[in-house]
Short mmCIF file of C-alpha atoms and ligand atoms in Angstrom, two decimals:
data_model
loop_
_atom_site.label_atom_id
_atom_site.label_comp_id
_atom_site.label_asym_id
_atom_site.label_seq_id
_atom_site.Cartn_x
_atom_site.Cartn_y
_atom_site.Cartn_z
CA UNK A 1 0.00 0.00 0.00
CA UNK A 2 2.79 2.37 0.95
CA UNK A 3 4.72 3.08 -2.25
CA UNK A 4 7.71 4.69 -0.48
CA UNK A 5 8.44 2.46 2.48
CA UNK A 6 10.53 3.89 5.27
CA UNK A 7 13.71 2.07 6.31
CA UNK A 8 13.33 -0.87 8.73
CA UNK A 9 15.54 0.96 11.26
CA UNK A 10 12.47 3.06 11.98
CA UNK A 11 10.54 0.15 13.44
CA UNK A 12 12.69 -0.19 16.57
CA UNK A 13 11.65 1.10 19.99
CA UNK A 14 11.20 -0.02 23.58
CA UNK A 15 8.93 0.75 26.54
CA UNK A 16 7.04 4.01 26.08
CA UNK A 17 8.43 4.27 22.56
CA UNK A 18 7.35 0.73 21.59
CA UNK A 19 5.23 -0.43 18.72
CA UNK A 20 2.36 -0.81 21.17
CA UNK A 21 2.51 2.91 22.07
CA UNK A 22 2.45 3.77 18.36
CA UNK A 23 -0.50 1.44 17.75
CA UNK A 24 -2.41 3.19 20.53
CA UNK A 25 -1.72 6.57 18.91
CA UNK A 26 -2.98 5.31 15.55
CA UNK A 27 -6.16 3.96 17.17
CA UNK A 28 -6.73 7.41 18.69
CA UNK A 29 -6.17 9.17 15.35
CA UNK A 30 -8.74 6.84 13.73
CA UNK A 31 -11.23 7.62 16.50
CA UNK A 32 -10.63 11.30 15.80
CA UNK A 33 -11.50 11.00 12.14
CA UNK A 34 -8.26 10.22 10.28
CA UNK A 35 -9.23 7.82 7.51
CA UNK A 36 -6.35 7.50 5.04
CA UNK A 37 -4.77 4.07 5.66
CA UNK A 38 -1.49 5.15 4.01
CA UNK A 39 -1.13 8.03 6.45
CA UNK A 40 -2.04 5.89 9.48
CA UNK A 41 0.47 3.28 8.38
CA UNK A 42 3.31 5.79 8.08
CA UNK A 43 2.48 7.37 11.45
CA UNK A 44 2.57 3.88 12.98
CA UNK A 45 6.07 3.34 11.54
CA UNK A 46 7.79 6.68 12.13
CA UNK A 47 9.58 6.86 15.53
CA UNK A 48 8.27 10.22 16.81
CA UNK A 49 10.49 9.91 19.91
CA UNK A 50 13.47 10.30 17.60
CA UNK A 51 12.36 13.89 16.86
CA UNK A 52 12.20 15.18 20.44
CA UNK A 53 14.49 15.54 23.45
CA UNK A 54 15.08 12.38 25.48
CA UNK A 55 13.42 13.95 28.55
CA UNK A 56 10.13 13.95 26.60
CA UNK A 57 10.39 10.42 25.14
CA UNK A 58 7.68 9.06 27.45
CA UNK A 59 5.22 11.52 25.85
CA UNK A 60 6.26 10.97 22.23
CA UNK A 61 3.15 8.97 21.29
CA UNK A 62 0.64 11.22 23.03
CA UNK A 63 -1.56 13.17 20.65
CA UNK A 64 -0.06 16.53 21.65
CA UNK A 65 2.38 19.13 20.35
CA UNK A 66 5.66 19.14 22.32
CA UNK A 67 8.50 21.69 22.67
CA UNK A 68 11.59 21.26 20.46
CA UNK A 69 13.55 24.31 21.68
CA UNK A 70 13.93 27.83 20.22
CA UNK A 71 10.28 28.48 21.19
CA UNK A 72 9.07 26.01 18.54
CA UNK A 73 7.02 22.81 18.71
CA UNK A 74 6.69 19.47 16.97
CA UNK A 75 3.10 19.46 15.70
CA UNK A 76 0.36 17.37 17.26
CA UNK A 77 0.14 13.94 15.51
CA UNK A 78 -3.53 14.52 14.59
CA UNK A 79 -2.57 17.74 12.80
CA UNK A 80 0.33 16.03 10.97
CA UNK A 81 -2.05 13.23 9.93
CA UNK A 82 -4.84 15.59 8.83
CA UNK A 83 -2.50 17.76 6.77
CA UNK A 84 -0.87 14.74 5.13
CA UNK A 85 -4.28 13.25 4.33
CA UNK A 86 -5.44 16.56 2.86
CA UNK A 87 -2.39 16.70 0.58
CA UNK A 88 -2.96 13.16 -0.76
CA UNK A 89 -6.71 13.27 -1.30
CA UNK A 90 -6.64 14.06 -5.04
CA UNK A 91 -3.68 11.80 -5.87
CA UNK A 92 -0.11 11.35 -4.66
CA UNK A 93 1.92 14.52 -5.30
CA UNK A 94 5.39 13.77 -6.69
CA UNK A 95 7.16 16.81 -5.34
CA UNK A 96 6.18 18.41 -2.03
CA UNK A 97 7.51 21.61 -0.43
CA UNK A 98 7.25 22.03 3.34
CA UNK A 99 7.74 25.40 5.04
CA UNK A 100 8.92 24.99 8.66
CA UNK A 101 11.09 21.87 9.01
CA UNK A 102 11.21 22.17 12.83
CA UNK A 103 12.03 18.73 14.21
CA UNK A 104 11.75 17.10 10.76
CA UNK A 105 8.84 14.88 11.83
CA UNK A 106 6.27 16.11 9.27
CA UNK A 107 8.88 15.90 6.50
CA UNK A 108 9.65 12.31 7.52
CA UNK A 109 5.97 11.37 7.50
CA UNK A 110 5.69 12.90 4.01
CA UNK A 111 8.78 10.98 2.87
CA UNK A 112 6.85 7.80 3.60
CA UNK A 113 4.03 8.94 1.31
CA UNK A 114 5.52 10.80 -1.67
CA UNK A 115 8.70 10.46 -3.76
CA UNK A 116 10.37 13.84 -3.10
CA UNK A 117 10.20 16.22 -0.13
CA UNK A 118 11.80 19.69 -0.03
CA UNK A 119 11.74 21.43 3.34
CA UNK A 120 12.79 24.95 4.43
CA UNK A 121 13.59 26.11 7.99
CA UNK A 122 14.65 29.59 9.17
CA UNK A 123 16.35 28.49 12.46
CA UNK A 124 19.73 27.01 11.60
CA UNK A 125 20.15 24.93 14.75
CA UNK A 126 16.76 23.21 14.30
CA UNK A 127 17.62 22.47 10.69
CA UNK A 128 20.98 21.00 11.72
CA UNK A 129 19.27 18.60 14.14
CA UNK A 130 16.58 17.66 11.59
CA UNK A 131 19.25 16.92 8.98
CA UNK A 132 21.04 14.62 11.42
CA UNK A 133 17.76 12.73 11.94
CA UNK A 134 17.16 12.43 8.17
CA UNK A 135 20.68 10.98 7.79
CA UNK A 136 20.30 8.55 10.69
CA UNK A 137 16.96 7.34 9.38
CA UNK A 138 18.26 7.01 5.83
CA UNK A 139 15.99 9.51 4.05
CA UNK A 140 17.81 10.86 0.97
CA UNK A 141 14.46 11.75 -0.61
CA UNK A 142 14.26 14.73 1.78
CA UNK A 143 16.19 17.83 0.74
CA UNK A 144 16.41 20.75 3.12
CA UNK A 145 17.42 24.37 3.06
CA UNK A 146 18.14 27.15 5.57
CA UNK A 147 16.14 30.13 4.36
CA UNK A 148 13.03 32.25 4.84
CA UNK A 149 10.36 29.82 3.71
CA UNK A 150 8.03 32.67 2.70
CA UNK A 151 10.19 32.82 -0.41
CA UNK A 152 9.65 29.13 -1.20
CA UNK A 153 12.38 27.25 -3.13
CA UNK A 154 12.19 28.78 -6.60
CA UNK A 155 14.95 26.65 -8.18
CA UNK A 156 12.91 23.53 -7.53
CA UNK A 157 9.46 24.91 -8.44
CA UNK A 158 6.83 24.00 -9.44
CA UNK A 159 5.65 21.78 -6.59
CA UNK A 160 2.63 19.48 -6.78
CA UNK A 161 1.90 20.24 -3.16
CA UNK A 162 2.98 22.80 -0.54
CA UNK A 163 2.47 22.49 3.20
CA UNK A 164 3.06 25.26 5.74
CA UNK A 165 3.61 24.24 9.35
CA UNK A 166 3.64 27.80 10.75
CA UNK A 167 0.74 30.26 10.58
CA UNK A 168 0.65 33.63 8.79
CA UNK A 169 -2.23 36.10 8.24
CA UNK A 170 -2.31 34.98 4.63
CA UNK A 171 -0.51 32.54 2.34
CA UNK A 172 2.59 34.26 0.88
CA UNK A 173 2.07 34.91 -2.84
CA UNK A 174 5.58 33.60 -3.70
CA UNK A 175 4.42 30.21 -2.49
CA UNK A 176 1.28 30.23 -4.64
CA UNK A 177 3.50 31.18 -7.59
CA UNK A 178 5.57 28.01 -6.99
CA UNK A 179 2.55 25.69 -6.90
CA UNK A 180 1.83 23.69 -10.06
CA UNK A 181 -1.39 24.81 -11.86
CA UNK A 182 -3.42 21.94 -10.39
CA UNK A 183 -1.41 21.73 -7.15
CA UNK A 184 -2.69 21.56 -3.58
CA UNK A 185 -1.57 23.81 -0.70
CA UNK A 186 -2.41 23.19 2.96
CA UNK A 187 -1.70 25.89 5.55
CA UNK A 188 -2.79 27.28 8.91
CA UNK A 189 -3.95 30.87 8.42
CA UNK A 190 -5.01 33.51 10.96
CA UNK A 191 -3.93 35.37 14.09
CA UNK A 192 -2.03 33.69 16.97
CA UNK A 193 -5.32 33.29 18.87
CA UNK A 194 -7.52 32.06 16.03
CA UNK A 195 -6.26 29.97 13.13
CA UNK A 196 -7.94 27.82 10.52
CA UNK A 197 -6.35 25.04 8.51
CA UNK A 198 -7.13 25.78 4.87
CA UNK A 199 -6.61 23.88 1.65
CA UNK A 200 -6.20 25.69 -1.67
CA UNK A 201 -6.36 23.86 -4.98
CA UNK A 202 -5.37 25.19 -8.39
CA UNK A 203 -8.01 24.83 -11.12
CA UNK A 204 -5.41 24.68 -13.91
CA UNK A 205 -6.25 28.18 -15.16
CA UNK A 206 -4.52 30.26 -12.51
CA UNK A 207 -7.41 30.36 -10.03
CA UNK A 208 -7.64 28.59 -6.68
CA UNK A 209 -10.53 27.12 -4.77
CA UNK A 210 -10.27 27.34 -1.00
CA UNK A 211 -11.82 25.29 1.79
CA UNK A 212 -11.55 25.29 5.57
CA UNK A 213 -10.53 21.97 7.15
CA UNK A 214 -10.21 22.53 10.91
CA UNK A 215 -9.46 24.96 13.74
CA UNK A 216 -5.77 24.67 14.63
CA UNK A 217 -3.00 26.26 16.71
CA UNK A 218 0.46 26.75 15.17
CA UNK A 219 3.55 28.82 15.94
CA UNK A 220 3.78 31.99 13.80
CA UNK A 221 5.27 32.14 10.31
CA UNK A 222 8.10 34.65 10.77
CA UNK A 223 10.18 36.57 8.23
CA UNK A 224 13.93 36.36 7.61
CA UNK A 225 16.29 33.73 8.92
CA UNK A 226 17.13 32.95 12.57
N1 LIG B 301 6.93 20.64 10.70
C1 LIG B 301 7.52 20.81 12.02
C2 LIG B 301 6.76 21.81 12.83
C3 LIG B 301 7.69 22.79 13.45
S1 LIG B 301 6.99 24.26 14.12
C4 LIG B 301 7.69 19.48 12.73
O1 LIG B 301 7.19 18.47 12.21
O2 LIG B 301 8.35 19.43 13.77
C5 LIG B 301 7.14 25.37 12.75
C6 LIG B 301 8.52 25.69 12.27
O3 LIG B 301 8.40 26.70 11.28
C7 LIG B 301 9.49 26.22 13.32
O4 LIG B 301 10.64 25.43 13.35
C8 LIG B 301 9.82 27.63 12.81
O5 LIG B 301 11.16 28.03 13.05
C9 LIG B 301 9.54 27.50 11.34
N2 LIG B 301 9.28 28.76 10.62
C10 LIG B 301 8.53 29.81 11.01
N3 LIG B 301 8.55 30.77 10.05
C11 LIG B 301 9.33 30.31 9.04
C12 LIG B 301 9.76 30.83 7.78
N4 LIG B 301 9.39 32.04 7.35
N5 LIG B 301 10.56 30.05 7.01
C13 LIG B 301 10.97 28.82 7.42
N6 LIG B 301 10.61 28.28 8.60
C14 LIG B 301 9.80 29.01 9.39
#
């Protein structure tokens, strides 16, 4: 079912990080409306504890966002699942751009679902740690870049799908310009106190349809590099 299987090294884990803890998380995500079996399968197989500090390992398979340093968070598993599902609904995108690498968890989940993932992070230290994780897990299909993600990654455009994991008032126009004509973009949009997860879809003629998927809470999309 999964066309881009993740390396077997990912399946290891003990105690609170065991397969049983991951199975419990997947059961919870299903209860909370996640339906795509491909997404559930990848979430079951990705070791989320690998993306957070050891002191938080016992909470890695709880359905909550957790701190990753520099005032940032690894997203809640339900949100990662919902966004991934929303990107895949109209077909598997070949090339996906993520803005906000953070821990690298969302990028790793995507790498289990699509052939190529490009991810941009503005905080160099977070990117350095995420890159180490991608190397350790054997994920050459993820390429990453230290930059202001509002600018996208123009050399690699167009992308079949774009995902933002930090919230701005609006979706930066440079990102829409780098979306393929029938591409899909998923992003949290709004103020720090009230954000909505939206999905935009190109109609092939330069226009986009837009729908609201859920109420969410993300860290802000900032400008410049950190
Ligand atoms: N996808 C991440 C979520 C990290 S939180 C994960 O799975 O862990 C969002 C991240 O977006 C933070 O690391 C933050 O530094 C980053 N970010 C915020 N504004 C950005 C911008 N303009 N360009 C690139 N990254 C940005």
